[in-house]
mmCIF file of C-alpha atoms in Angstrom:
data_model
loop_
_atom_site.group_PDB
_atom_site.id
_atom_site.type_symbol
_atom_site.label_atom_id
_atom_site.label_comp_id
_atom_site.label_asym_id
_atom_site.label_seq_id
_atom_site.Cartn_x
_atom_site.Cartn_y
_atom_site.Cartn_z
ATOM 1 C CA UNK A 17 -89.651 -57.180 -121.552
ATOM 2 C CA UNK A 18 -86.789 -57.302 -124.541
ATOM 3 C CA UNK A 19 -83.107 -56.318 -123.097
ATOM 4 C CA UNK A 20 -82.384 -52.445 -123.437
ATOM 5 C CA UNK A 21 -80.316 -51.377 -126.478
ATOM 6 C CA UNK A 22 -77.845 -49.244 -124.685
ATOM 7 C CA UNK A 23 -75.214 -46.511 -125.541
ATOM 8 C CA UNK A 24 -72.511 -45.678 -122.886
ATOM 9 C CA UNK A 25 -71.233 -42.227 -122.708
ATOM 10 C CA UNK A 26 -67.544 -42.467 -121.286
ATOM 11 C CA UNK A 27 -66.454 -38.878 -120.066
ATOM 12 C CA UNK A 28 -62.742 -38.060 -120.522
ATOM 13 C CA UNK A 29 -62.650 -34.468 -120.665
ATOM 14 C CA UNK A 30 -61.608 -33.587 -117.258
ATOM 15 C CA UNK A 31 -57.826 -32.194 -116.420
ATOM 16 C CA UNK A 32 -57.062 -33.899 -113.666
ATOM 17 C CA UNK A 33 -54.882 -32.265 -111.656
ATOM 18 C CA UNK A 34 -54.625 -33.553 -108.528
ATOM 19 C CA UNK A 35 -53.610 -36.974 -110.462
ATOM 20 C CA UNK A 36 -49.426 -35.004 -109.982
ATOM 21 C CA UNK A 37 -49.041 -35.748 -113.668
ATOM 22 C CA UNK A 38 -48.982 -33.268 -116.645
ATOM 23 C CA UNK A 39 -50.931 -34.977 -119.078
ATOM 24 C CA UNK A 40 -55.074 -35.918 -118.188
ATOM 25 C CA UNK A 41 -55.480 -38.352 -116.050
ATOM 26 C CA UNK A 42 -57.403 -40.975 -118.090
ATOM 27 C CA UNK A 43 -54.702 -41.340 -120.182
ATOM 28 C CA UNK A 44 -52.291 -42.469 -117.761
ATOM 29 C CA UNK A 45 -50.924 -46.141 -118.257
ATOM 30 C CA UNK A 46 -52.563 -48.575 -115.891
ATOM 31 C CA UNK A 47 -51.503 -52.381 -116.204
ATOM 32 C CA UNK A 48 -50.908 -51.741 -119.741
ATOM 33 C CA UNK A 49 -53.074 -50.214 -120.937
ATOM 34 C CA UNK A 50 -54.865 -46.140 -120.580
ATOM 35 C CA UNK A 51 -57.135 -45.622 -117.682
ATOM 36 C CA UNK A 52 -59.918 -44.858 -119.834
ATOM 37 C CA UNK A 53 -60.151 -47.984 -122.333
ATOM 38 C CA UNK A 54 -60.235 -50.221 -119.352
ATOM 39 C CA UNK A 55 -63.650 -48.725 -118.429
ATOM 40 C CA UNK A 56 -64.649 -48.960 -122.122
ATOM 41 C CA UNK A 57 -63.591 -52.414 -121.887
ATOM 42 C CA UNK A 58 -65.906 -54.298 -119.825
ATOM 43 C CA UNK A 59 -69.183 -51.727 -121.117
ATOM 44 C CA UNK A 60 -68.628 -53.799 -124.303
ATOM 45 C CA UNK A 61 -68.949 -56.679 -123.056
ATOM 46 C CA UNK A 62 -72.420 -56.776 -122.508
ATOM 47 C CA UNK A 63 -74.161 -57.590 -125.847
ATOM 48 C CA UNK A 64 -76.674 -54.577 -124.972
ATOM 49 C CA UNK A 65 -74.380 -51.315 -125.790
ATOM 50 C CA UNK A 66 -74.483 -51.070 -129.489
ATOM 51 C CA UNK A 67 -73.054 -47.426 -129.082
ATOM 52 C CA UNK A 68 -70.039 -45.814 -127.648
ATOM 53 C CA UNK A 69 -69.253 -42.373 -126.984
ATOM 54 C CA UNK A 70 -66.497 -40.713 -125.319
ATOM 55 C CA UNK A 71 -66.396 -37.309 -125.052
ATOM 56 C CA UNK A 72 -62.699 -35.681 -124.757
ATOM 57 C CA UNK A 73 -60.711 -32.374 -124.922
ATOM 58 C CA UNK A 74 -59.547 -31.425 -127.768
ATOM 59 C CA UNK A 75 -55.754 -31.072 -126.890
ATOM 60 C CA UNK A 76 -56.211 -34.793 -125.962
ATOM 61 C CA UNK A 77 -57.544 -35.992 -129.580
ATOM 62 C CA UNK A 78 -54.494 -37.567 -131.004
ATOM 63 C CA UNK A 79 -53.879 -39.217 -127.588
ATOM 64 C CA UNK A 80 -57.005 -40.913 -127.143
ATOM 65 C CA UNK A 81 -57.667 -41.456 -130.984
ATOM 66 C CA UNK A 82 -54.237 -43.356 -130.690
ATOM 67 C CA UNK A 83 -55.325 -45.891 -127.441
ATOM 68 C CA UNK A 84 -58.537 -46.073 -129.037
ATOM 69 C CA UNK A 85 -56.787 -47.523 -132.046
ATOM 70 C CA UNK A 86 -54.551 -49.276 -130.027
ATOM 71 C CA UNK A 87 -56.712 -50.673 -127.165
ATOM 72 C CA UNK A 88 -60.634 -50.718 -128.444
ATOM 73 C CA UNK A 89 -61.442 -52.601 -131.259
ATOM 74 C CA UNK A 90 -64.997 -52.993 -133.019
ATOM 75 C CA UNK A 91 -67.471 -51.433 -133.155
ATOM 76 C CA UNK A 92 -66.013 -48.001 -133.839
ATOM 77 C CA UNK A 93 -66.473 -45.556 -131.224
ATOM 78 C CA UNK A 94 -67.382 -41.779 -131.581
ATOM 79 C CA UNK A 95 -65.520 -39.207 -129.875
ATOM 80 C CA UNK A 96 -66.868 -35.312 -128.992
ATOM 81 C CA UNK A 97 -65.312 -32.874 -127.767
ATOM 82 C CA UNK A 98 -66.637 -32.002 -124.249
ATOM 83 C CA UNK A 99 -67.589 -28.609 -122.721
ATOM 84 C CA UNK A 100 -66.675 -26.508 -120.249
ATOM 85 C CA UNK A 101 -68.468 -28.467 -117.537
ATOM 86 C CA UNK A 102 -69.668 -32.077 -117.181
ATOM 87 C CA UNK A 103 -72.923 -30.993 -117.740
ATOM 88 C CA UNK A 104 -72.348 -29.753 -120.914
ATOM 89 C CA UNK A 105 -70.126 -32.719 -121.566
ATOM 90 C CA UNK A 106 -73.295 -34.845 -121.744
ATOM 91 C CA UNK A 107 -74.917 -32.537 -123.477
ATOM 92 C CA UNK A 108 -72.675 -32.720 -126.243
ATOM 93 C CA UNK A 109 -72.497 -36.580 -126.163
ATOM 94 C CA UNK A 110 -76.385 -36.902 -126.209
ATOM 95 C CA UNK A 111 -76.200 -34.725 -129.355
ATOM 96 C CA UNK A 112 -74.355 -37.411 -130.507
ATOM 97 C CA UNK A 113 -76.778 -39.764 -129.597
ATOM 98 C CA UNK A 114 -79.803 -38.175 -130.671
ATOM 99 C CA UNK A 115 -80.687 -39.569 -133.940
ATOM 100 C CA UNK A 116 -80.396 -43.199 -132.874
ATOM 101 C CA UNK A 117 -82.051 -42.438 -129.635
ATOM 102 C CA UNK A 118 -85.276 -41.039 -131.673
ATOM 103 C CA UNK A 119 -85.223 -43.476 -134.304
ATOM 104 C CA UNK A 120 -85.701 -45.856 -131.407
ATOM 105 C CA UNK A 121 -82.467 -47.184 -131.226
ATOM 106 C CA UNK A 122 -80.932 -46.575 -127.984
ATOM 107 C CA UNK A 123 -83.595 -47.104 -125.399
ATOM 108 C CA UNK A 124 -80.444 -46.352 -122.536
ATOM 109 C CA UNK A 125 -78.025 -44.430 -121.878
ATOM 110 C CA UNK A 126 -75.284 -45.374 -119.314
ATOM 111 C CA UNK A 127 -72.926 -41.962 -118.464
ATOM 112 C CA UNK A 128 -69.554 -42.868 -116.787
ATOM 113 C CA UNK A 129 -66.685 -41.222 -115.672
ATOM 114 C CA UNK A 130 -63.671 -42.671 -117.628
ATOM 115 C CA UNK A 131 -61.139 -42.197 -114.380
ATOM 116 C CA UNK A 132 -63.244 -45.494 -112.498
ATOM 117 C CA UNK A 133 -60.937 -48.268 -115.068
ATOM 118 C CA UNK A 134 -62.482 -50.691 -112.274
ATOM 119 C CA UNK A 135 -66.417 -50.714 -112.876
ATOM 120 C CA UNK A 136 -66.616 -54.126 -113.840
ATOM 121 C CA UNK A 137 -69.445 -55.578 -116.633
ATOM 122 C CA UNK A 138 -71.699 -56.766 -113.935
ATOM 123 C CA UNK A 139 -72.121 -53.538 -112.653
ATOM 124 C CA UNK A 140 -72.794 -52.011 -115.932
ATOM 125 C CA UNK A 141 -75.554 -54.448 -116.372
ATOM 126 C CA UNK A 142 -76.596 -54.041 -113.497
ATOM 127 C CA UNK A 143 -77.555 -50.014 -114.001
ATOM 128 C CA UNK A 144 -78.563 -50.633 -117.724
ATOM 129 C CA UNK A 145 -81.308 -53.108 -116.253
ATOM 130 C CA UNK A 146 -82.770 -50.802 -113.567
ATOM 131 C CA UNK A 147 -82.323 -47.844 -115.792
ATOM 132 C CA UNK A 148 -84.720 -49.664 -118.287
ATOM 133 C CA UNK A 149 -87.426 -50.922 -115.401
ATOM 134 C CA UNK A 150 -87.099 -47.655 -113.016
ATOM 135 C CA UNK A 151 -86.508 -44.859 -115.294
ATOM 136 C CA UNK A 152 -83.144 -44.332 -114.018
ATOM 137 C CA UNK A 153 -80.219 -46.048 -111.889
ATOM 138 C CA UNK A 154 -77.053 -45.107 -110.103
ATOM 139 C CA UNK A 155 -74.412 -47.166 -107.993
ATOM 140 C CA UNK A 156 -74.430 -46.226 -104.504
ATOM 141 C CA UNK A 157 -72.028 -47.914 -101.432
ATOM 142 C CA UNK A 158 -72.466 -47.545 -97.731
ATOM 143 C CA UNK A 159 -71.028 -44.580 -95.839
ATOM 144 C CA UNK A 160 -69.628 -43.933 -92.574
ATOM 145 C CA UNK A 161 -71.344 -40.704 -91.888
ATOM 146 C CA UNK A 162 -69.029 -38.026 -93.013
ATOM 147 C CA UNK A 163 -70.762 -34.884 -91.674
ATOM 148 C CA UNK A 164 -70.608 -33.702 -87.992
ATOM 149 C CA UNK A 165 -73.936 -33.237 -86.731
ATOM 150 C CA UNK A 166 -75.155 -30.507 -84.051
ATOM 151 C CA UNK A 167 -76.026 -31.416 -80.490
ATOM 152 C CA UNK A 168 -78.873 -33.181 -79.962
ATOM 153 C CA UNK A 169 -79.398 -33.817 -83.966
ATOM 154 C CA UNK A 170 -80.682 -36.865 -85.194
ATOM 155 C CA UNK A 171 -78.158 -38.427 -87.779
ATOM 156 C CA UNK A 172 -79.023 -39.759 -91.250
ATOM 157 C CA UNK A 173 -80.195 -43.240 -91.771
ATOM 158 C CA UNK A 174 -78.702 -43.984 -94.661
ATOM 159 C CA UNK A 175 -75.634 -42.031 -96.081
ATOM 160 C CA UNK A 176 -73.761 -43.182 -99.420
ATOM 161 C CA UNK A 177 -71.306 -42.578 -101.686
ATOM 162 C CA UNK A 178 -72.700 -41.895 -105.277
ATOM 163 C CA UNK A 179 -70.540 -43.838 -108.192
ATOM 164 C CA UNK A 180 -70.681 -43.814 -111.854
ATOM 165 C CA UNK A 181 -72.084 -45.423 -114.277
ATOM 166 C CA UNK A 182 -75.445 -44.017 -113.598
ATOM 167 C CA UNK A 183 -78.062 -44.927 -116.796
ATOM 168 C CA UNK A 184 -81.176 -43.307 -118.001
ATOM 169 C CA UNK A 185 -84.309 -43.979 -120.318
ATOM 170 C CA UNK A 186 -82.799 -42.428 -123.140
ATOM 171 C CA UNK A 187 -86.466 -40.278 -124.580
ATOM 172 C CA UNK A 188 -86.466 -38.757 -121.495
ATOM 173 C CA UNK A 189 -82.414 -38.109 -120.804
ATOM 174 C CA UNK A 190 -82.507 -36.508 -124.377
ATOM 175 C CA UNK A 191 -85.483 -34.718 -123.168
ATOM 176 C CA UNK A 192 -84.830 -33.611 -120.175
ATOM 177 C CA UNK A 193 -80.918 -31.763 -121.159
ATOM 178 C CA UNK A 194 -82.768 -30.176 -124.164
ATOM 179 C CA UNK A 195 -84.751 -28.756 -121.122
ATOM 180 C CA UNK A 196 -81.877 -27.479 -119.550
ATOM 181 C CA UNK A 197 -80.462 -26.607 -122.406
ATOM 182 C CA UNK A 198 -83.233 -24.026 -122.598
ATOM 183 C CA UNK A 199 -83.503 -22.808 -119.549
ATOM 184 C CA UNK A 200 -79.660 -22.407 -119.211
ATOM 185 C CA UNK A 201 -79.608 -24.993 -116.280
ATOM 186 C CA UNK A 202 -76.438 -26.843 -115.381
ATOM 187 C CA UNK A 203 -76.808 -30.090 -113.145
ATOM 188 C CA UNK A 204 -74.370 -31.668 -110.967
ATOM 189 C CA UNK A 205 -74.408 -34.298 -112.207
ATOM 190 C CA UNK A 206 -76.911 -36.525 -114.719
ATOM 191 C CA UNK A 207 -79.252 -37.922 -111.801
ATOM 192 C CA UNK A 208 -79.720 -34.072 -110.807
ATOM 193 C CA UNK A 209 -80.801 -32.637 -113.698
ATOM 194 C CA UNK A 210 -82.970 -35.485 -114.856
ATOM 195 C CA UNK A 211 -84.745 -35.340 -111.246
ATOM 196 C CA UNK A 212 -85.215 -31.409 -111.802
ATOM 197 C CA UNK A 213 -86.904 -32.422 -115.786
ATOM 198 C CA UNK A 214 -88.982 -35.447 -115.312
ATOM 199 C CA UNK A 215 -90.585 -37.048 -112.710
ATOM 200 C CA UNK A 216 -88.743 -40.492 -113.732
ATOM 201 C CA UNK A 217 -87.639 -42.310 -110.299
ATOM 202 C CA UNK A 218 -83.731 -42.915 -110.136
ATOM 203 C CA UNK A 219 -83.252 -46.602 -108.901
ATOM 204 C CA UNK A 220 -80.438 -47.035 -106.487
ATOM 205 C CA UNK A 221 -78.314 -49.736 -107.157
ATOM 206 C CA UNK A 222 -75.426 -51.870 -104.990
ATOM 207 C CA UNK A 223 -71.961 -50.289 -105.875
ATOM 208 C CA UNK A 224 -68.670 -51.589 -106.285
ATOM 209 C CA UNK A 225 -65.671 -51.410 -103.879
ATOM 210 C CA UNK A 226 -63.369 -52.000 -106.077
ATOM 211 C CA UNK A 227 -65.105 -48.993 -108.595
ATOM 212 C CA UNK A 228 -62.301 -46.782 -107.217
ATOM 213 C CA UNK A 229 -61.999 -43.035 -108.723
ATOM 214 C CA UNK A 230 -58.559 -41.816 -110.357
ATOM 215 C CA UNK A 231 -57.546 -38.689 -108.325
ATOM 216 C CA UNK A 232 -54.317 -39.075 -106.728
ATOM 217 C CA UNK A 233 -51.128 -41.021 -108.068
ATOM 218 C CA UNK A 234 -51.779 -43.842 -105.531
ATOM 219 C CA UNK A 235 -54.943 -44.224 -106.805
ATOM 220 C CA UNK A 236 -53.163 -46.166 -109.785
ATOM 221 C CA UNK A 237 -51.243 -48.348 -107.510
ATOM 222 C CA UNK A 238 -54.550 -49.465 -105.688
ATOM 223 C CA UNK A 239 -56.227 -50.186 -109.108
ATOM 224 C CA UNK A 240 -53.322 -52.254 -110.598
ATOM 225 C CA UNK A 241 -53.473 -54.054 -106.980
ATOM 226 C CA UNK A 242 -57.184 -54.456 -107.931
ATOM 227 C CA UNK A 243 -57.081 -55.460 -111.339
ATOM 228 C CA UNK A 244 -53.918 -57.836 -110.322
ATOM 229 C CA UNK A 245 -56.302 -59.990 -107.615
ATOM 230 C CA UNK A 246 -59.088 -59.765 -110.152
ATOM 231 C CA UNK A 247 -56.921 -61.788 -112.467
ATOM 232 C CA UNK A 248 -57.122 -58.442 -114.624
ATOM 233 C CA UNK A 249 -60.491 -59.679 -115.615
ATOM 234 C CA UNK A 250 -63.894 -57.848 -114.407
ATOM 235 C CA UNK A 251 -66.022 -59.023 -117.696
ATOM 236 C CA UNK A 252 -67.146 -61.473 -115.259
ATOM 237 C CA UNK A 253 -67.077 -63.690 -118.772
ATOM 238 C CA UNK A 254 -63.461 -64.945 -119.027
ATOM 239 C CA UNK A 255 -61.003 -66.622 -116.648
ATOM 240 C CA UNK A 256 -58.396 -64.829 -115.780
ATOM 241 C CA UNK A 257 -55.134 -64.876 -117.625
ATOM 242 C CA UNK A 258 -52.062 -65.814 -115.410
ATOM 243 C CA UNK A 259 -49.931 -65.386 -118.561
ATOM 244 C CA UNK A 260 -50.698 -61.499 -118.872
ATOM 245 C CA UNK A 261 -50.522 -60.850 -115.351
ATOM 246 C CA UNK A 262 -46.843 -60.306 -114.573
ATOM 247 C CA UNK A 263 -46.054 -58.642 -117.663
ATOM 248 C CA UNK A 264 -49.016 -56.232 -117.343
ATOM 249 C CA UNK A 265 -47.959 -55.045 -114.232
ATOM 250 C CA UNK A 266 -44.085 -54.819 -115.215
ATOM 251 C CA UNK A 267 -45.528 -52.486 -118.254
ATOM 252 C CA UNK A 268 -47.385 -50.571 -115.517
ATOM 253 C CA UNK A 269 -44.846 -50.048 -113.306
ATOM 254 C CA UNK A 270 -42.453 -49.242 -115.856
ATOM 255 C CA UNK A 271 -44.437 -46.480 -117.187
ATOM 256 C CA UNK A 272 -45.048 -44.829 -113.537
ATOM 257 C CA UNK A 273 -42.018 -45.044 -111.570
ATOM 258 C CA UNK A 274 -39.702 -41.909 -112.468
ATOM 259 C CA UNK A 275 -36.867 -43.383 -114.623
ATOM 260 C CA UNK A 276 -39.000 -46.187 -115.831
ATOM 261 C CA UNK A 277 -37.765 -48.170 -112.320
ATOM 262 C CA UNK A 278 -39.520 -49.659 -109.746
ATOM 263 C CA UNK A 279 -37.735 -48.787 -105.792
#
């Protein structure tokens, strides 16, 4: 079987208010650089994802168009403005996508949430590959179990905590939101609306500790922490860069701390 030509959805067009800050959360500064072009980042690395989509709001354009000239360079990327849910974000981004992905040139699509900077190119491989045998594939880690249960009921045995990036067969991801589309149906999330459309098993695949979610302001200090013991290097490709360390994480710093100063 020939590797999957895949196209990664990044979605950026969440608020983020919980983050404490007034401007969205993926475009915070993290070691450097935004949130969101980390994620983009290692996605590229892998010579599979020939497309690149990252779906926005539209008070955000200038921003991201900016770090995207900034902090992406080739191939160009395409950016959408979302809608008012992240279902209809993806529709909108697989709009996009359409013509390549019927012309037979996107055989995957990978959708990720652009607040996880961490998910490292392995793990994007690692989804694109099941996506392409299974039908679909999502990142899932171990759980405690978070739910009480009644007296006398038996618990789970298996509960996990779903990540992003989750990737599809791209026919039937197309497909199946077209569906929806239709029948006015909005899915929790990708995996739920393509298990509602098609009858396409969804692979689960070992997550990521480190694949930490943006929602909180220490949620930046853990993921500079992260990216800091990673060598700032998850492309799994490169060593890391001992140089670029200390004055990524002065840059970070600067830009978080109010006043520019670290306590």
């Amino acid at each position: 079987m020939s590797a999957p030509r895949a196209a990664v959805v990044m979605l950026a067009a969440g608020e983020g208010r919980r983050s404490g800050y007034q401007t969205n959360k993926v475009l915070l500064p993290l070691a450097g650089r935004r949130v969101f072009t980390w994620a983009v980042r290692w996605a590229r690395e892998l010579a599979s994802v020939e497309r690149t989509v990252i779906v926005i709001r539209e008070a955000d354009r200038d921003d991201v168009v900016d770090a995207v000239g900034r902090e992406v360079g080739p191939p160009e990327v395409t950016i959408v403005t979302g809608g008012d849910s992240r279902h209809a974000s993806e529709w909108e981004a697989l709009q996009a996508l359409a013509p390549d992905i019927e012309a037979g040139r996107v055989d995957v699509v990978v959708i990720h949430d652009a607040a996880r900077p961490l998910a490292g190119t392995a793990l994007f491989a690692s989804v694109v590959d099941a996506a392409w045998e299974h039908g679909g594939a999502l990142p899932v880690r171990e759980q405690a179990h978070l739910t009480a249960l009644d007296s006398g009921s038996e618990p789970p045995d298996r509960v996990v905590a779903v990540q992003t990036p989750q990737a599809f067969r791209a026919a039937p991801l197309l497909e199946a939101y077209r569906r929806a589309h239709r029948d006015g149906f909005v899915g929790t999330d990708t995996a739920s609306c393509m298990e509602r459309y098609t009858d396409l098993p969804v692979h689960c695949v070992e997550g990521d500790a480190r694949n930490v979610k943006i929602t909180f302001p220490e949620d930046l200090f853990l993921a500079e922490r992260l990216l800091a013991k990673a060598g700032y290097d998850l492309s799994g490709t490169h060593g890391p860069d001992p140089a670029a360390a200390p004055a990524s994480r002065r840059s970070a710093l600067r830009h978080l701390w109010p006043g520019g100063d670290h306590p």
